[in-house]
Short mmCIF file of C-alpha atoms in Angstrom, two decimals:
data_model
loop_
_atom_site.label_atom_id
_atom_site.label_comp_id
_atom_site.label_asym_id
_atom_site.label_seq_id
_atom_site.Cartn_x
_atom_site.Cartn_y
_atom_site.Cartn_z
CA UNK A 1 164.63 7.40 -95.40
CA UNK A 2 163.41 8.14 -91.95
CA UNK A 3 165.77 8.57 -89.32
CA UNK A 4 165.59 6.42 -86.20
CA UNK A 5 165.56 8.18 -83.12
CA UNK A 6 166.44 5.41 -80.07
CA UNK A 7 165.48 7.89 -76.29
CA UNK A 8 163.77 6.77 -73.58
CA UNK A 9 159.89 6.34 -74.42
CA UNK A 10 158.48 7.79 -71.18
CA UNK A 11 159.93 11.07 -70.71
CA UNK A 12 160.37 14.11 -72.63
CA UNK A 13 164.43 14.06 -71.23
CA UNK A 14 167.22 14.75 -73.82
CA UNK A 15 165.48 13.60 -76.45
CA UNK A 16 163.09 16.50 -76.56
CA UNK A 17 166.10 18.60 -77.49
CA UNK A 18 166.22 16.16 -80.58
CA UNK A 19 162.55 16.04 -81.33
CA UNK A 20 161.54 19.72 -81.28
CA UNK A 21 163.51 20.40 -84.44
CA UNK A 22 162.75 16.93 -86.10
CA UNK A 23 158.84 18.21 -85.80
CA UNK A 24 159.17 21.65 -86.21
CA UNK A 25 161.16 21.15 -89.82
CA UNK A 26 158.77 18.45 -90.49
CA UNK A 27 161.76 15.96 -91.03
CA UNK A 28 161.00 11.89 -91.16
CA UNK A 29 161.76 10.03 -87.57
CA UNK A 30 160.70 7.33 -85.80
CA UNK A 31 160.46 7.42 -82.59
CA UNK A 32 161.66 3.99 -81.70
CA UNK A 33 161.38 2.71 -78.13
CA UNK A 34 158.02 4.49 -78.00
CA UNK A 35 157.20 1.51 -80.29
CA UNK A 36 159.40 -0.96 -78.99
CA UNK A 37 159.81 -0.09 -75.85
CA UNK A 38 162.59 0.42 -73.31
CA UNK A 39 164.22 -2.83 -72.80
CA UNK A 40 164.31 -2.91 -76.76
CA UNK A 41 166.29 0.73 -76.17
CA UNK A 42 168.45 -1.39 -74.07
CA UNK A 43 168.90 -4.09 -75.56
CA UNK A 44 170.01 -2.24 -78.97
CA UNK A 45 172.49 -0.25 -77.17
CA UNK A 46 174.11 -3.50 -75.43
CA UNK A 47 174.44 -4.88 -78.88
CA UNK A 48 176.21 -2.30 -79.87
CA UNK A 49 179.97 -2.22 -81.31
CA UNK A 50 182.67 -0.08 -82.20
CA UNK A 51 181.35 3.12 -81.75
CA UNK A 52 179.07 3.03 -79.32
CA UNK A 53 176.84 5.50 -77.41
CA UNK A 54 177.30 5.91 -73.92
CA UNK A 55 173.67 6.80 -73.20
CA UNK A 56 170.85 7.64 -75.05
CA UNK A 57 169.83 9.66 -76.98
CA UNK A 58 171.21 8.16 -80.31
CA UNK A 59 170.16 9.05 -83.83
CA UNK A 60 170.46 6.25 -86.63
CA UNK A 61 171.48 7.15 -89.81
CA UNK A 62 171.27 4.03 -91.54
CA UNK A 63 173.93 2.39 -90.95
CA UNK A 64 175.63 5.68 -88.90
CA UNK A 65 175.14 6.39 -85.42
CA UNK A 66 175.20 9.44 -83.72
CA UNK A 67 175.03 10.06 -79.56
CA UNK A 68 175.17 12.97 -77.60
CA UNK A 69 172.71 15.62 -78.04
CA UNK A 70 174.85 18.59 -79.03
CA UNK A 71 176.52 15.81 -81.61
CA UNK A 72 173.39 14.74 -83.15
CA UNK A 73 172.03 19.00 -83.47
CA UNK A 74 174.75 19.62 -84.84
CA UNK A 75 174.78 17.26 -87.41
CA UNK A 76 170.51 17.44 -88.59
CA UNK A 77 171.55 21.01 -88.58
CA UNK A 78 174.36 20.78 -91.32
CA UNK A 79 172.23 18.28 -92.94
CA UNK A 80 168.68 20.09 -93.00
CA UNK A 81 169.48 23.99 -92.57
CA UNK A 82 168.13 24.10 -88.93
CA UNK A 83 171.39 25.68 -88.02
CA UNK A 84 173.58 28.95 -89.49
CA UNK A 85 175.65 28.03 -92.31
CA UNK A 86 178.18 31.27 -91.96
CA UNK A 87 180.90 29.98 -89.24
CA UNK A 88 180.87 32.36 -86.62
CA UNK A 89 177.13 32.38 -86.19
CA UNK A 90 177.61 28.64 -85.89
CA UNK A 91 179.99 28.88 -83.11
CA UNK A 92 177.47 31.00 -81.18
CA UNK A 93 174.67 28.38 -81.74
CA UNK A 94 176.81 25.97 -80.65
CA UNK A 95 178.22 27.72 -77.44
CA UNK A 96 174.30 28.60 -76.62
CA UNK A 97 173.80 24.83 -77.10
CA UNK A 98 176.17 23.63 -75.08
CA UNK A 99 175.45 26.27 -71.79
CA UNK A 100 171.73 25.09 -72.17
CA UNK A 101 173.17 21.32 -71.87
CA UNK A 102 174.85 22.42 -68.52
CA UNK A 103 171.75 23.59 -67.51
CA UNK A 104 170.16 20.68 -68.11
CA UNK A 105 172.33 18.55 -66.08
CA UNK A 106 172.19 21.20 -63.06
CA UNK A 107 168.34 21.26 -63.38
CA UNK A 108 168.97 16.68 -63.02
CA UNK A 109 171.12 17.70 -60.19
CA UNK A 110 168.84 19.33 -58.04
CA UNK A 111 166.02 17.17 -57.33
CA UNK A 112 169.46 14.35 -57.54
CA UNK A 113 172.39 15.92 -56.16
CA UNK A 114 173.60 13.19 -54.65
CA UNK A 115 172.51 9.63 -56.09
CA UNK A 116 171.77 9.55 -60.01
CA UNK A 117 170.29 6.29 -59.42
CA UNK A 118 168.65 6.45 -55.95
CA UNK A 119 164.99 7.04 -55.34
CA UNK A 120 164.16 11.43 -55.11
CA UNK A 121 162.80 10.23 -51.62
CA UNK A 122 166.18 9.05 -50.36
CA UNK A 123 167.70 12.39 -51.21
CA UNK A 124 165.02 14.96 -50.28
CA UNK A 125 166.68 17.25 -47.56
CA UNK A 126 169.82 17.54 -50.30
CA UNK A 127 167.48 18.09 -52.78
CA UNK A 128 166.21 21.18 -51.00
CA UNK A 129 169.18 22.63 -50.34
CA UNK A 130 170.43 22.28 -54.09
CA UNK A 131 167.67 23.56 -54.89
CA UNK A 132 167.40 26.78 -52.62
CA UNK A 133 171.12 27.66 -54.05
CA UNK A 134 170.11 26.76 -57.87
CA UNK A 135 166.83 29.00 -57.56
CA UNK A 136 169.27 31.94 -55.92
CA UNK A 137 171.91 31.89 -58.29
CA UNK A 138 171.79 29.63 -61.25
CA UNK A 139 168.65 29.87 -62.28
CA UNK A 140 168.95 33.74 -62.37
CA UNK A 141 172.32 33.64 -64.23
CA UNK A 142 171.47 31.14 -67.24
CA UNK A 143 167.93 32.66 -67.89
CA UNK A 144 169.72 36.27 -68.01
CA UNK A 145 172.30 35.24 -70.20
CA UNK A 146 169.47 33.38 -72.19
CA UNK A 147 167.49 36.96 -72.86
CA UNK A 148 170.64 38.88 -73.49
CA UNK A 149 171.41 36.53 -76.08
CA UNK A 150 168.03 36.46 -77.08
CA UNK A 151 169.10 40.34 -77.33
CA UNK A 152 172.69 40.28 -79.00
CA UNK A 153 170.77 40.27 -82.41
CA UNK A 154 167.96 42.72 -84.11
CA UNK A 155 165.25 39.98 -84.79
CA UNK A 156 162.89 37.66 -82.43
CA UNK A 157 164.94 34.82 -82.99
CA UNK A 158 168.83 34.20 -82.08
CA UNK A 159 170.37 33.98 -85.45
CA UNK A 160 169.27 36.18 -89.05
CA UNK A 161 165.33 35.99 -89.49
CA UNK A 162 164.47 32.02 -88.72
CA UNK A 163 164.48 29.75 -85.88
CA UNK A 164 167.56 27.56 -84.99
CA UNK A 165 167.37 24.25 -82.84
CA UNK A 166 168.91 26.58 -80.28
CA UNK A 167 165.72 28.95 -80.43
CA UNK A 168 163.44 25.58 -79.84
CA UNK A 169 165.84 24.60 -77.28
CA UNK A 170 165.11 27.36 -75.47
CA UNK A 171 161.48 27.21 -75.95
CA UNK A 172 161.82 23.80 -74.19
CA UNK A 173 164.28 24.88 -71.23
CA UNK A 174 161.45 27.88 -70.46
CA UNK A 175 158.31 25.48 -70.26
CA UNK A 176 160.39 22.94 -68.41
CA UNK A 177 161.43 25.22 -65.76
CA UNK A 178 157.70 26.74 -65.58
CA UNK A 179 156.81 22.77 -65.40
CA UNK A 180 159.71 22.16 -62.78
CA UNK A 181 159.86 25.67 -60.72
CA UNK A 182 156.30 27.93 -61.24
CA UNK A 183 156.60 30.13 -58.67
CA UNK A 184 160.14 31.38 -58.98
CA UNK A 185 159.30 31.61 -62.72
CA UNK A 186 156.75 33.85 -62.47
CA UNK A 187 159.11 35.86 -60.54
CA UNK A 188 161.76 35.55 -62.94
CA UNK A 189 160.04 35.71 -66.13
CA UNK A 190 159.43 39.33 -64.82
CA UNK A 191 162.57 40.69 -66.28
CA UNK A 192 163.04 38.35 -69.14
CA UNK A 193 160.35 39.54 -71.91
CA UNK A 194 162.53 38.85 -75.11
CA UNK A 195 162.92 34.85 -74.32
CA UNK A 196 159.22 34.83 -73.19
CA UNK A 197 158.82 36.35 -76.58
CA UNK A 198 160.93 33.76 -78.30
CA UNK A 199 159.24 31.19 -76.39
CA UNK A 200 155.92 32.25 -77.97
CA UNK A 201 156.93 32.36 -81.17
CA UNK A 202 158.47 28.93 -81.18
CA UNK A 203 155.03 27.29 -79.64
CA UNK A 204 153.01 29.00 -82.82
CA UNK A 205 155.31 27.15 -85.56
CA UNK A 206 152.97 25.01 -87.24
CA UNK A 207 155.12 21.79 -86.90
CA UNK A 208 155.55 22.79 -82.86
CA UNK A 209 151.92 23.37 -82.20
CA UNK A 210 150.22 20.30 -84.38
CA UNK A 211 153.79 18.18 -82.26
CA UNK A 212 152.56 19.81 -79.21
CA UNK A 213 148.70 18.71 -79.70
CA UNK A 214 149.76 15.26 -80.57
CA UNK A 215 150.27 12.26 -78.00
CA UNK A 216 153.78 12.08 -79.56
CA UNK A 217 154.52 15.20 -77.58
CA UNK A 218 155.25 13.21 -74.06
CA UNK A 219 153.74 15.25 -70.98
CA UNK A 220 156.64 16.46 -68.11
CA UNK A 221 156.06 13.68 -65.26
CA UNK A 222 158.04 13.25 -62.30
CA UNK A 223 160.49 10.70 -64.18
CA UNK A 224 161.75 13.41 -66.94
CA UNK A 225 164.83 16.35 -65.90
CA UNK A 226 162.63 18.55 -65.24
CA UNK A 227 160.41 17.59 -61.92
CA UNK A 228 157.96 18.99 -60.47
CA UNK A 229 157.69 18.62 -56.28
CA UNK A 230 156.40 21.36 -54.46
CA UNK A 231 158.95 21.66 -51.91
CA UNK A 232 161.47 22.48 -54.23
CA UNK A 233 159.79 25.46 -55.44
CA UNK A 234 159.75 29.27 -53.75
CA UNK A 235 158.74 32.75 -55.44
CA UNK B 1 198.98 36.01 -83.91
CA UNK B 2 198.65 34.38 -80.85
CA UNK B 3 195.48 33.25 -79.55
CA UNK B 4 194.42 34.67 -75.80
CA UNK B 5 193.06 31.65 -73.82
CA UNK B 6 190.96 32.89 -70.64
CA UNK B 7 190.51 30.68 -67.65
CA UNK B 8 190.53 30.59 -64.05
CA UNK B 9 194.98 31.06 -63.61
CA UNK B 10 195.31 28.65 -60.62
CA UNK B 11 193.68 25.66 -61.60
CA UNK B 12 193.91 22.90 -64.58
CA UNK B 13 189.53 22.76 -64.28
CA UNK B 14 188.56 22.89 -68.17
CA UNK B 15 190.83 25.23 -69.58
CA UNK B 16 193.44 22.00 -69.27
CA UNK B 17 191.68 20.65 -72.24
CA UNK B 18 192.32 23.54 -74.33
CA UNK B 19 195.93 24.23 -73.11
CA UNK B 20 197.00 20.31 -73.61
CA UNK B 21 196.14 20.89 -77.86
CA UNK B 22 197.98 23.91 -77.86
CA UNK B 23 201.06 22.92 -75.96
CA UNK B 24 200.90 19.49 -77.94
CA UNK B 25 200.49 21.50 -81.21
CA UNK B 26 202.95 23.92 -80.69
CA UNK B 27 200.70 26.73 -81.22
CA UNK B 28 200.74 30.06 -79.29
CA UNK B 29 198.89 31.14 -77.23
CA UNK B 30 198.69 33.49 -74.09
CA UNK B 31 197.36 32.06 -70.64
CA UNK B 32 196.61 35.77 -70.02
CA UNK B 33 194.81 35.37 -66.53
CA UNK B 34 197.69 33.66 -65.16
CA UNK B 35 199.94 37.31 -66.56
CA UNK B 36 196.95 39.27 -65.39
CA UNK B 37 195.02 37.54 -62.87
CA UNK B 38 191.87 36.25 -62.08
CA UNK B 39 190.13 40.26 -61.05
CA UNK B 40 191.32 40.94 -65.01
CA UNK B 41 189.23 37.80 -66.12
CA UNK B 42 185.93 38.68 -65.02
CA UNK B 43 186.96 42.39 -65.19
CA UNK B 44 186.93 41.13 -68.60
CA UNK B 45 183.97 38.56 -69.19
CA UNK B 46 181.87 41.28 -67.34
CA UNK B 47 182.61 43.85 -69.96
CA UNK B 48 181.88 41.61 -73.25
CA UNK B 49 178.93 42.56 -74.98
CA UNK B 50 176.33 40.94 -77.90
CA UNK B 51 177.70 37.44 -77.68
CA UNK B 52 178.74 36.46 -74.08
CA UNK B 53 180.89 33.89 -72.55
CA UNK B 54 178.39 32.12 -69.82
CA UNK B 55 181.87 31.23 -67.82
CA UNK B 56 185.64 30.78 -68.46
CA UNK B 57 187.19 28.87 -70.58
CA UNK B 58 186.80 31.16 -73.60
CA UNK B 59 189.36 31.66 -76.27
CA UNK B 60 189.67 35.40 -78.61
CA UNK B 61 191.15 35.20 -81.60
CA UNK B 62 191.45 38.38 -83.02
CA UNK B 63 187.65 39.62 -82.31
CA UNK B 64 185.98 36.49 -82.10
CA UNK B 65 185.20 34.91 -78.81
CA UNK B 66 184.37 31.23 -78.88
CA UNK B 67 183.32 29.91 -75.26
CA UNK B 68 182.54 26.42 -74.15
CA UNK B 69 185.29 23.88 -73.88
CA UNK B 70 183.80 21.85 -76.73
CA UNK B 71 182.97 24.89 -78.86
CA UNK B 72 187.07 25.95 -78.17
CA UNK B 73 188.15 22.47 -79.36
CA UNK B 74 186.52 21.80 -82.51
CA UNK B 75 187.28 25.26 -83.64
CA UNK B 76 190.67 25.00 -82.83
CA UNK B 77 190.58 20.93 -84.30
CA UNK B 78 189.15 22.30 -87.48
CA UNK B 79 192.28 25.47 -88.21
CA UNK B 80 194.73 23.65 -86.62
CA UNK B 81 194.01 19.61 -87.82
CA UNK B 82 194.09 18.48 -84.39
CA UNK B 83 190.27 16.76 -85.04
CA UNK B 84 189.79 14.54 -88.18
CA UNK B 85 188.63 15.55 -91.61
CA UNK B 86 186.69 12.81 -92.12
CA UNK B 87 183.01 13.60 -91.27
CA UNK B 88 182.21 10.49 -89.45
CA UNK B 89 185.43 10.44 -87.10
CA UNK B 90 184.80 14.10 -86.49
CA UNK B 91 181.39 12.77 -85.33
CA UNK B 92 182.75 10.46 -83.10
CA UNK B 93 186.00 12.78 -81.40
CA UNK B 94 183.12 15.12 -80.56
CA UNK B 95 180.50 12.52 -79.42
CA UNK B 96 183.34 11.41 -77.34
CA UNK B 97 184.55 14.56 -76.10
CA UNK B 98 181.00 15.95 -75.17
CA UNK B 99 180.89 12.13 -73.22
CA UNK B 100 184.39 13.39 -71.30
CA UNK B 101 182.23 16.98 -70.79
CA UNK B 102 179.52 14.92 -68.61
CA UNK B 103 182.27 13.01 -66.72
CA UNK B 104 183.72 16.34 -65.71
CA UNK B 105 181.25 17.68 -64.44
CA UNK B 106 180.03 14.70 -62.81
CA UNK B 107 183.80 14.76 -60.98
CA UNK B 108 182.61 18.15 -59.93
CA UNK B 109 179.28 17.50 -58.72
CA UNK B 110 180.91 14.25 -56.63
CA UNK B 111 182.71 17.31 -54.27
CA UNK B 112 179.83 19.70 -54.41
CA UNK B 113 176.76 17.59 -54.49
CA UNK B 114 174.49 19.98 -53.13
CA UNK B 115 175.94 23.91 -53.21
CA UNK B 116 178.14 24.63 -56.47
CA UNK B 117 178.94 27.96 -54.45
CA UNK B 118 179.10 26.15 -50.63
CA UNK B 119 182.93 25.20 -49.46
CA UNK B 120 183.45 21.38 -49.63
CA UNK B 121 183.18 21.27 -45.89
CA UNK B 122 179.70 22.43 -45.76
CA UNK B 123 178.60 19.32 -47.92
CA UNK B 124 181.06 16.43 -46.95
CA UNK B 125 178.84 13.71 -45.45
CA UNK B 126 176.67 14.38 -48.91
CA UNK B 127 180.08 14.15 -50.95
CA UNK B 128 180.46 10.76 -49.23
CA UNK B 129 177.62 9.15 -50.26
CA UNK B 130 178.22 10.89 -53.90
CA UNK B 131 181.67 9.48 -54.01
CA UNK B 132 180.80 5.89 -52.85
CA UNK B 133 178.08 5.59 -56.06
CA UNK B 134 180.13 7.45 -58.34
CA UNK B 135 183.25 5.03 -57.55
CA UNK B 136 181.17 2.19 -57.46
CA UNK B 137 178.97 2.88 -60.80
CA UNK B 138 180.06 6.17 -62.41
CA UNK B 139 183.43 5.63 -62.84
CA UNK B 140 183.87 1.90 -64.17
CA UNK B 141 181.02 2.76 -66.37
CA UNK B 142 182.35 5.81 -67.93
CA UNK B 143 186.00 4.57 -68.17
CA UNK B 144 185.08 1.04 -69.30
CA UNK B 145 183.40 3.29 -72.50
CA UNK B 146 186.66 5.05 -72.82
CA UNK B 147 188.57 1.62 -72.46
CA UNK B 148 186.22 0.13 -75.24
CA UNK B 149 186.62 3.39 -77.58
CA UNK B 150 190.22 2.97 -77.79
CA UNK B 151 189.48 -0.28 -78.97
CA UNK B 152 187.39 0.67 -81.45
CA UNK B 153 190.42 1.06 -83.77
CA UNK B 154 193.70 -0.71 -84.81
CA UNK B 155 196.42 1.87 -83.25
CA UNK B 156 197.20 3.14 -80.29
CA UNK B 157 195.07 6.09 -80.51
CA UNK B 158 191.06 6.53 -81.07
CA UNK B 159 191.27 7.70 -84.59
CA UNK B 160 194.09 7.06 -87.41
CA UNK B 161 197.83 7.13 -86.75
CA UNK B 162 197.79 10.32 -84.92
CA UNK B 163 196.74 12.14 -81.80
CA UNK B 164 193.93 13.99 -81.60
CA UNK B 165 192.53 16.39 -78.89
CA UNK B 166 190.32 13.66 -77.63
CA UNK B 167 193.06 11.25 -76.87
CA UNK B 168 194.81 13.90 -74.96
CA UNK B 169 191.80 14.77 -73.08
CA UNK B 170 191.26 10.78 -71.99
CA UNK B 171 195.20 11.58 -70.91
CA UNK B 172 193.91 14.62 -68.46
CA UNK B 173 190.64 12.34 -67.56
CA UNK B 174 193.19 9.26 -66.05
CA UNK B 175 196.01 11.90 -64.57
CA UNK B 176 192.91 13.39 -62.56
CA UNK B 177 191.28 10.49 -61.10
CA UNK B 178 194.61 9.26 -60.35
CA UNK B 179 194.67 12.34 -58.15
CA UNK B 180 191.23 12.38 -57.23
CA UNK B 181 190.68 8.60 -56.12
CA UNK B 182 194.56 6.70 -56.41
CA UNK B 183 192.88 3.95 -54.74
CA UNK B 184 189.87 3.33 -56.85
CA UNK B 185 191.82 3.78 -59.99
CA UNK B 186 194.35 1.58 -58.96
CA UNK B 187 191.75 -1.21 -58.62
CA UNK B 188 190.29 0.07 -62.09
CA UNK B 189 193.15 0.35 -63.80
CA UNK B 190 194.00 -3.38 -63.92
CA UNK B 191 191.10 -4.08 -66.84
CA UNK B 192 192.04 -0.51 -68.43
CA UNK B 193 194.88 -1.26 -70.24
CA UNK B 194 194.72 0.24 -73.58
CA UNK B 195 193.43 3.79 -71.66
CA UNK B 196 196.67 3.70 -70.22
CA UNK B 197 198.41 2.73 -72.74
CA UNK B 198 197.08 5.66 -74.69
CA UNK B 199 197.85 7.86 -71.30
CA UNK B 200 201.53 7.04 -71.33
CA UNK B 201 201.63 7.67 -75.18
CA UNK B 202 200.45 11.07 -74.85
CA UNK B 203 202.99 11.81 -71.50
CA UNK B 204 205.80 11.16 -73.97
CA UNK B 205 204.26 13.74 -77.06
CA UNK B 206 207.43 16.03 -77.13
CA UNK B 207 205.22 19.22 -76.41
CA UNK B 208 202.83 17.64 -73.75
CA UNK B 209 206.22 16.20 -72.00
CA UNK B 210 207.84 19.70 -72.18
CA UNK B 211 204.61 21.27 -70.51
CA UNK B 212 204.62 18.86 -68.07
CA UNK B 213 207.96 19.70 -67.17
CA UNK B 214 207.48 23.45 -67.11
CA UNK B 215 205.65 25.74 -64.64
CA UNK B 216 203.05 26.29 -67.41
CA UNK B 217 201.50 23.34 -66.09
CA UNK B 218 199.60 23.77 -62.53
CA UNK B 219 199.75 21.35 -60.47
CA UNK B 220 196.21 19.54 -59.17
CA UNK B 221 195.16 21.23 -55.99
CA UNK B 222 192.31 21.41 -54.03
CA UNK B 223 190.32 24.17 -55.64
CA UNK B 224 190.50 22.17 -59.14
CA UNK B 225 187.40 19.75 -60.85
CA UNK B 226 189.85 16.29 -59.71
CA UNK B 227 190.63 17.13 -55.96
CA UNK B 228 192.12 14.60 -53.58
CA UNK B 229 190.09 14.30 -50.59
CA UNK B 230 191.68 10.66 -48.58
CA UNK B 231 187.31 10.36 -47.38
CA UNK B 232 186.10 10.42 -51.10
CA UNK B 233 188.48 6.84 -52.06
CA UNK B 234 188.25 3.48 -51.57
CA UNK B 235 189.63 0.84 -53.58
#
């Protein structure tokens, strides 16, 4: 049975980090509020009970339901093999996982540091300032330890001699910061050749490119995480 | 053998969600940057090689390194039974703990809004505005889900008849916005009354009331994730 995937049906967002591996292992999902739409997304999660998600995205299982990102990896990755099944190469995927989650709430941060749900244009002088400091330091620090860990093993990819929803999570974290920040990625990308690397080799798996040419791939827009405004950008 | 816990020795920040399990548990460890200091710790991190800590908290047992609060607790949930066995309550301590994860750092960002490496000072009328929609939305929203999960079952705590490390992380969660904002939780608290329930439970665990009571546990101060600033409450 297909798995229903419930994410917000505009932007790539979260979910991405959910339907890179889905598509890339060829697994069954539907994508649901891209059919039903958002207040359907809403309205599903309201109706919830018991368990409940706090956001999206949430994975359905029939009649199991599964939030958080890192939760719902790590449990298609038990299920379908897109994760190590030896325990300490688990933990590492895991611990990568979770560092490329804080990235991905610093990278909502900057162009939002200090309204999650006021307009960019009401916090665009604090959005430049985040974003001078994240572009100095913390852009520089997570993509280096992203290439040395991309470099703590023999192969192309993180983990033994396959890709991991780690490696396609990192696929996705480099084209959203080339998306979000092209000048100081050209700068950076300099001195990171094995995640480049990786990055390639995750855009030429056949169930990433045919996802990739297909309108179920969403294009980055200024609505997603990662946001592209000029004035946030330097070399 | 004891396990070596590594974190920042003068603040509760996340490694407080990794001591509270172990002190609760009885298990021992040693807080070693608070024997060795904080120059030791990334003396330390600095020197680790093939697979790196991004940041403290990380725990070593024996030679493995497992970084990421998260990562710490459901390796330490799965050896020590402090998570349950049961696949889909393990699903949902994690989903729930990875939900506490954003709230922290949200707590974080409501202090450093625009520069994680600026002093408060530098970004206090930002902080204000940060604070007024995080008390206003943030916090009833996040804590209301935390209210509801401990309703989501017939005991006291979230899962079965026993504590896990998620219930004594919702313990740290109300003791540090009761520092934080004592106004705004004392408003809050009134339609929170299983979450405190659940708080006082935990106080009274014989190991978490013997921590309290020692000089293991720091007190909050102002260079912490919950800090009191009078500015950042309201009721």
């Amino acid at each position: 049975m297909a798995y229903d995937l419930w994410y917000w049906p505009t932007i790539q967002g979260r979910g991405e980090f959910v339907r890179l591996p889905l598509e890339a292992a060829g697994i069954e999902y539907n994508d649901c509020a891209r059919v039903h739409g958002a207040d359907a997304l809403v309205k599903r999660l309201n109706a919830q009970s018991g368990r409940t998600a706090f956001a999206p995205p949430w994975l359905e299982d029939d009649e199991l339901i599964i939030a958080q990102t890192h939760n719902i990896l790590a449990y298609l990755g038990d299920k379908h093999h897109l994760a190590p099944s030896d325990r300490e190469d688990r933990l590492w995927i895991h611990q990568l996982m979770l560092t490329i989650a804080d990235l991905v709430a610093e990278v909502h941060a900057v162009h939002h540091p200090v309204g999650t749900s006021d307009y960019y244009e009401d916090q665009k002088p604090e959005a430049v300032r985040a974003a001078a400091q994240f572009r100095a330091e913390r852009m520089p620090k997570f993509l280096n330890h992203f290439e040395h860990a991309t470099d703590a093993h023999d192969g192309p990819w993180l983990i033994d001699h396959r890709w991991t929803y780690a490696d396609l999570a990192l696929f996705q974290i480099v084209e959203g910061l080339r998306y979000m920040f092209p000048k100081r990625m050209a700068t950076l990308e300099r001195d990171l050749p094995r995640l480049v690397a990786m990055r390639d080799l995750v855009a030429d798996l056949p169930g990433i490119r045919a996802y990739l040419a297909s309108d179920r791939r969403l294009p980055f827009n200024q609505d997603g995480i990662f946001r592209h405004y000029p004035e946030l950008d330097a070399a």
